[in-house]
Coordinates of C-alpha atoms in Angstrom, one line a residue:
X1 CA 0.0 0.0 0.0
X2 CA 2.8 2.4 0.9
X3 CA 4.7 1.6 -2.3
X4 CA 1.6 2.3 -4.3
X5 CA 1.0 5.7 -2.6
X6 CA 4.7 6.7 -3.1
X7 CA 4.5 5.7 -6.7
X8 CA 1.3 7.8 -7.3
X9 CA 2.9 10.8 -5.5
X10 CA 6.1 10.8 -7.5
X11 CA 4.1 10.4 -10.7
X12 CA 1.8 13.3 -9.8
X13 CA 4.8 15.5 -9.1
X14 CA 6.4 14.6 -12.4
X15 CA 3.2 15.1 -14.3
X16 CA 3.2 18.7 -13.2
X17 CA 5.8 19.3 -15.8
X18 CA 4.5 16.9 -18.4
X19 CA 3.4 18.5 -21.7
X20 CA -0.3 18.9 -22.0
X21 CA -0.2 18.7 -25.8
X22 CA 0.0 15.3 -27.5
X23 CA 3.4 15.0 -29.3
X24 CA 1.8 14.1 -32.6
X25 CA -0.1 17.4 -32.5
X26 CA 3.1 19.2 -31.5
X27 CA 4.8 17.7 -34.5
X28 CA 2.3 19.4 -36.8
X29 CA 2.8 22.8 -35.1
X30 CA 6.6 22.5 -35.6
X31 CA 6.6 21.3 -39.2
X32 CA 7.5 24.7 -40.6
X33 CA 10.2 25.2 -38.0
X34 CA 11.8 21.9 -39.1
X35 CA 12.3 23.3 -42.5
X36 CA 14.6 26.2 -41.4
X37 CA 18.1 26.3 -42.8
X38 CA 21.1 25.9 -40.6
X39 CA 23.2 29.0 -40.0
X40 CA 26.3 30.2 -38.3
X41 CA 30.0 30.0 -39.2
X42 CA 33.0 32.2 -39.1
X43 CA 35.8 33.3 -36.9
X44 CA 33.7 34.1 -33.9
X45 CA 34.1 31.5 -31.1
X46 CA 31.3 29.1 -31.5
X47 CA 30.0 29.4 -27.9
X48 CA 29.4 33.2 -28.4
X49 CA 26.9 32.5 -31.1
X50 CA 24.7 30.8 -28.6
X51 CA 25.0 33.4 -25.8
X52 CA 27.1 31.8 -23.0
X53 CA 29.7 34.3 -21.6
X54 CA 32.4 31.6 -21.7
X55 CA 32.9 28.1 -23.0
X56 CA 31.0 25.4 -21.1
X57 CA 33.1 23.7 -18.6
X58 CA 33.7 20.0 -19.3
X59 CA 31.8 17.8 -16.9
X60 CA 34.0 15.7 -14.6
X61 CA 34.2 12.1 -15.4
X62 CA 32.4 10.3 -12.5
X63 CA 34.4 7.7 -10.7
X64 CA 31.5 5.2 -10.9
X65 CA 27.9 5.2 -11.7
X66 CA 25.9 6.9 -9.0
X67 CA 23.0 5.3 -7.2
X68 CA 22.5 2.3 -5.1
X69 CA 22.7 -1.4 -5.2
X70 CA 20.5 -2.7 -8.0
X71 CA 17.3 -4.5 -7.0
X72 CA 15.0 -6.6 -9.2
X73 CA 13.3 -3.4 -10.4
X74 CA 15.0 -0.3 -11.9
X75 CA 15.1 2.9 -9.7
X76 CA 13.0 5.9 -10.6
X77 CA 15.1 9.1 -10.5
X78 CA 14.4 12.8 -11.1
X79 CA 17.9 13.8 -10.1
X80 CA 21.2 12.0 -9.8
X81 CA 22.9 11.7 -6.3
X82 CA 26.2 13.4 -7.1
X83 CA 28.4 16.2 -5.7
X84 CA 29.6 17.1 -9.2
X85 CA 28.3 20.5 -10.3
X86 CA 26.4 19.1 -13.3
X87 CA 22.9 19.0 -14.5
X88 CA 21.4 16.8 -17.3
X89 CA 19.5 18.1 -20.3
X90 CA 16.8 15.8 -21.7
X91 CA 14.4 16.1 -24.7
X92 CA 11.3 14.0 -25.3
X93 CA 9.3 12.5 -28.1
X94 CA 11.1 13.7 -31.3
X95 CA 8.4 16.1 -32.5
X96 CA 10.8 19.1 -32.8
X97 CA 13.5 18.9 -35.4
X98 CA 15.3 22.2 -35.5
X99 CA 18.4 21.8 -37.7
X100 CA 20.1 24.7 -35.8
X101 CA 19.9 22.6 -32.7
X102 CA 22.3 20.1 -34.3
X103 CA 24.8 22.9 -34.8
X104 CA 24.5 23.9 -31.1
X105 CA 25.1 20.3 -29.9
X106 CA 28.0 19.9 -32.2
X107 CA 29.7 23.3 -31.6
X108 CA 29.3 23.2 -27.8
X109 CA 29.9 19.4 -27.5
X110 CA 26.7 19.3 -25.5
X111 CA 25.9 15.9 -24.0
X112 CA 22.1 15.9 -24.4
X113 CA 19.7 12.9 -23.9
X114 CA 17.0 12.3 -26.4
X115 CA 14.0 10.1 -25.3
X116 CA 12.4 9.1 -28.6
X117 CA 8.9 7.8 -29.4
X118 CA 8.7 5.8 -32.7
X119 CA 5.2 7.0 -33.8
X120 CA 6.3 10.7 -33.3
X121 CA 9.7 10.4 -34.9
X122 CA 8.2 8.6 -38.0
X123 CA 10.4 9.3 -41.0
X124 CA 12.6 11.7 -39.0
X125 CA 15.2 9.2 -37.7
X126 CA 17.8 10.7 -40.0
X127 CA 17.7 14.0 -38.0
X128 CA 18.3 12.1 -34.8
X129 CA 21.1 10.1 -36.4
X130 CA 22.8 13.4 -37.1
X131 CA 22.4 14.4 -33.4
X132 CA 23.8 11.1 -32.3
X133 CA 26.8 11.6 -34.6
X134 CA 27.6 14.8 -32.8
X135 CA 27.3 13.4 -29.3
X136 CA 23.7 13.2 -28.3
X137 CA 22.5 9.9 -26.7
X138 CA 19.3 8.1 -27.8
X139 CA 17.0 6.7 -25.1
X140 CA 13.6 5.0 -24.9
X141 CA 10.2 6.8 -24.7
X142 CA 7.9 4.0 -25.9
X143 CA 6.5 3.1 -29.4
X144 CA 3.3 5.1 -29.3
X145 CA 3.4 7.5 -26.3
X146 CA 0.5 6.1 -24.2
X147 CA 0.0 6.8 -20.5
X148 CA 1.3 3.5 -19.1
X149 CA -0.1 3.5 -15.6
X150 CA -2.9 1.0 -15.4
X151 CA -2.2 -0.8 -18.6
X152 CA -1.7 -4.6 -18.5
X153 CA 1.8 -6.0 -18.4
X154 CA 1.7 -7.3 -21.9
X155 CA 0.8 -3.9 -23.3
X156 CA 3.5 -2.0 -21.3
X157 CA 6.1 -4.5 -22.2
X158 CA 5.3 -4.3 -25.9
X159 CA 5.6 -0.5 -25.8
X160 CA 9.0 -0.5 -24.0
X161 CA 10.6 -3.5 -25.6
X162 CA 9.2 -2.5 -29.0
X163 CA 10.9 0.8 -28.9
X164 CA 14.1 -0.7 -27.6
X165 CA 14.1 -3.0 -30.6
X166 CA 13.3 -0.1 -33.0
X167 CA 16.2 2.0 -31.7
X168 CA 18.5 -1.0 -31.9
X169 CA 17.6 -1.6 -35.5
X170 CA 18.1 2.1 -36.3
X171 CA 21.2 2.9 -34.3
X172 CA 22.7 -0.4 -33.3
X173 CA 22.3 0.4 -29.5
X174 CA 19.8 -0.9 -26.9
X175 CA 19.1 2.0 -24.6
X176 CA 19.3 1.4 -20.9
X177 CA 17.3 4.5 -19.8
X178 CA 13.6 4.9 -20.1
X179 CA 11.2 7.8 -19.6
X180 CA 7.5 6.9 -19.2
X181 CA 5.2 9.2 -21.3
X182 CA 3.7 12.1 -19.2
X183 CA 5.9 10.9 -16.3
X184 CA 3.2 8.3 -15.2
X185 CA 4.0 4.7 -14.3
X186 CA 3.1 2.0 -11.8
X187 CA 4.7 -1.2 -10.5
X188 CA 3.8 -3.0 -13.7
X189 CA 5.8 -0.4 -15.6
X190 CA 8.8 -1.1 -13.5
X191 CA 8.5 -4.9 -14.1
X192 CA 8.1 -4.4 -17.8
X193 CA 11.0 -2.0 -18.0
X194 CA 13.2 -4.4 -16.1
X195 CA 12.3 -7.2 -18.5
X196 CA 13.3 -4.9 -21.4
X197 CA 16.7 -4.3 -20.0
X198 CA 16.1 -0.8 -18.5
X199 CA 18.5 0.2 -15.7
X200 CA 16.6 3.3 -14.6
X201 CA 13.4 5.2 -15.1
X202 CA 14.3 8.8 -15.8
X203 CA 11.9 11.6 -14.7
X204 CA 12.8 15.2 -14.1
X205 CA 13.0 17.7 -11.2
X206 CA 13.0 20.8 -13.5
X207 CA 11.3 21.6 -16.8
X208 CA 11.2 24.6 -19.0
X209 CA 8.1 26.7 -18.9
X210 CA 8.2 29.4 -21.6
X211 CA 11.3 31.5 -20.6
X212 CA 11.5 30.1 -17.0
X213 CA 12.0 26.8 -15.2
X214 CA 9.4 25.0 -13.1
X215 CA 10.4 22.5 -10.3
X216 CA 8.4 19.5 -9.3
X217 CA 9.6 19.7 -5.7
X218 CA 12.4 21.1 -3.5
X219 CA 14.2 24.4 -3.9
X220 CA 13.2 26.5 -6.9
X221 CA 16.7 26.6 -8.3
X222 CA 19.0 24.2 -10.1
X223 CA 20.9 21.8 -7.9
X224 CA 23.8 19.5 -8.8
X225 CA 22.4 16.3 -10.2
X226 CA 19.1 17.8 -11.4
X227 CA 17.5 16.2 -14.5
X228 CA 15.9 18.9 -16.7
X229 CA 13.2 18.3 -19.3
X230 CA 13.1 20.8 -22.1
X231 CA 9.4 21.0 -23.0
X232 CA 7.9 22.7 -26.1
X233 CA 7.4 26.5 -25.9
X234 CA 4.0 26.9 -27.4
X235 CA 3.6 30.6 -26.5
X236 CA 6.8 32.3 -27.7
X237 CA 7.4 29.8 -30.5
X238 CA 11.2 29.5 -29.8
X239 CA 13.0 26.6 -31.3
X240 CA 15.1 24.0 -29.5
X241 CA 18.3 26.1 -30.1
X242 CA 16.9 29.2 -28.5
X243 CA 15.4 27.5 -25.5
X244 CA 18.6 25.4 -24.9
X245 CA 20.9 28.5 -25.3
X246 CA 18.7 30.4 -22.8
X247 CA 18.9 27.6 -20.3
X248 CA 22.7 27.2 -20.8
X249 CA 23.2 30.8 -19.8
X250 CA 21.2 30.2 -16.6
X251 CA 23.3 27.0 -15.9
X252 CA 26.5 28.9 -16.3
X253 CA 25.4 31.8 -14.0
X254 CA 24.8 29.2 -11.2
X255 CA 28.3 27.7 -11.6
X256 CA 27.0 24.5 -13.1
X257 CA 27.7 22.6 -16.4
X258 CA 26.1 19.8 -18.4
X259 CA 26.9 16.2 -17.8
X260 CA 26.1 13.0 -19.8
X261 CA 23.3 11.2 -18.0
X262 CA 24.4 7.7 -18.9
X263 CA 27.8 8.3 -17.4
X264 CA 26.1 8.6 -14.0
X265 CA 23.3 6.0 -14.2

């Protein structure tokens, strides 16, 4: 009973930052943006094109993966227990395909995590292959983006293992990290994820909200180890590059840098 209550509480907190718009609908809204040309080259240091006052510090290489002794079920994390002054940037679904974002990831060597949904990515896997080639990691966000909590085991396993197999076929890797759509899950999700080779369910403690950040719990500021979800900006219409650059300036002002999530989990 206590486990069920804690699971529901964590899921409710995470859902506070979950996008209210279905990713397929978002894909239509962003279709024109995906057609923009890539810009930016020249003698100016690359980081200045994106707004940071100085180059991003390289994240320390962790001595070992953070966390705890592994049990039969994967842990659910919205932040990483580390003293390293790093945060982790994650992006969901695959509905937004800003070609200038590829430039930013390449130029800043930014270790972002992409949680992809097959039905949303559709024919756009080539874009994410380019991102992976410049250092982004590809992780699991189900085949069809359903809210998993309450679904039978067979359905949840098909969603998680199915996308694992799709990503393996596309990129030759089987992702270890999984983000449940809308941040909702139950014990059945954990069982299915474990059976699909997932080592951790990744939620978020902070998410973008227009030009600001929202936090699911704790202090209303970025802390070392925070996992950040960059959600669509449906009011200002900024693309991935602008929203990420704005967040990077905030990260730098707080004396933090960006780490690679799979190095820590």
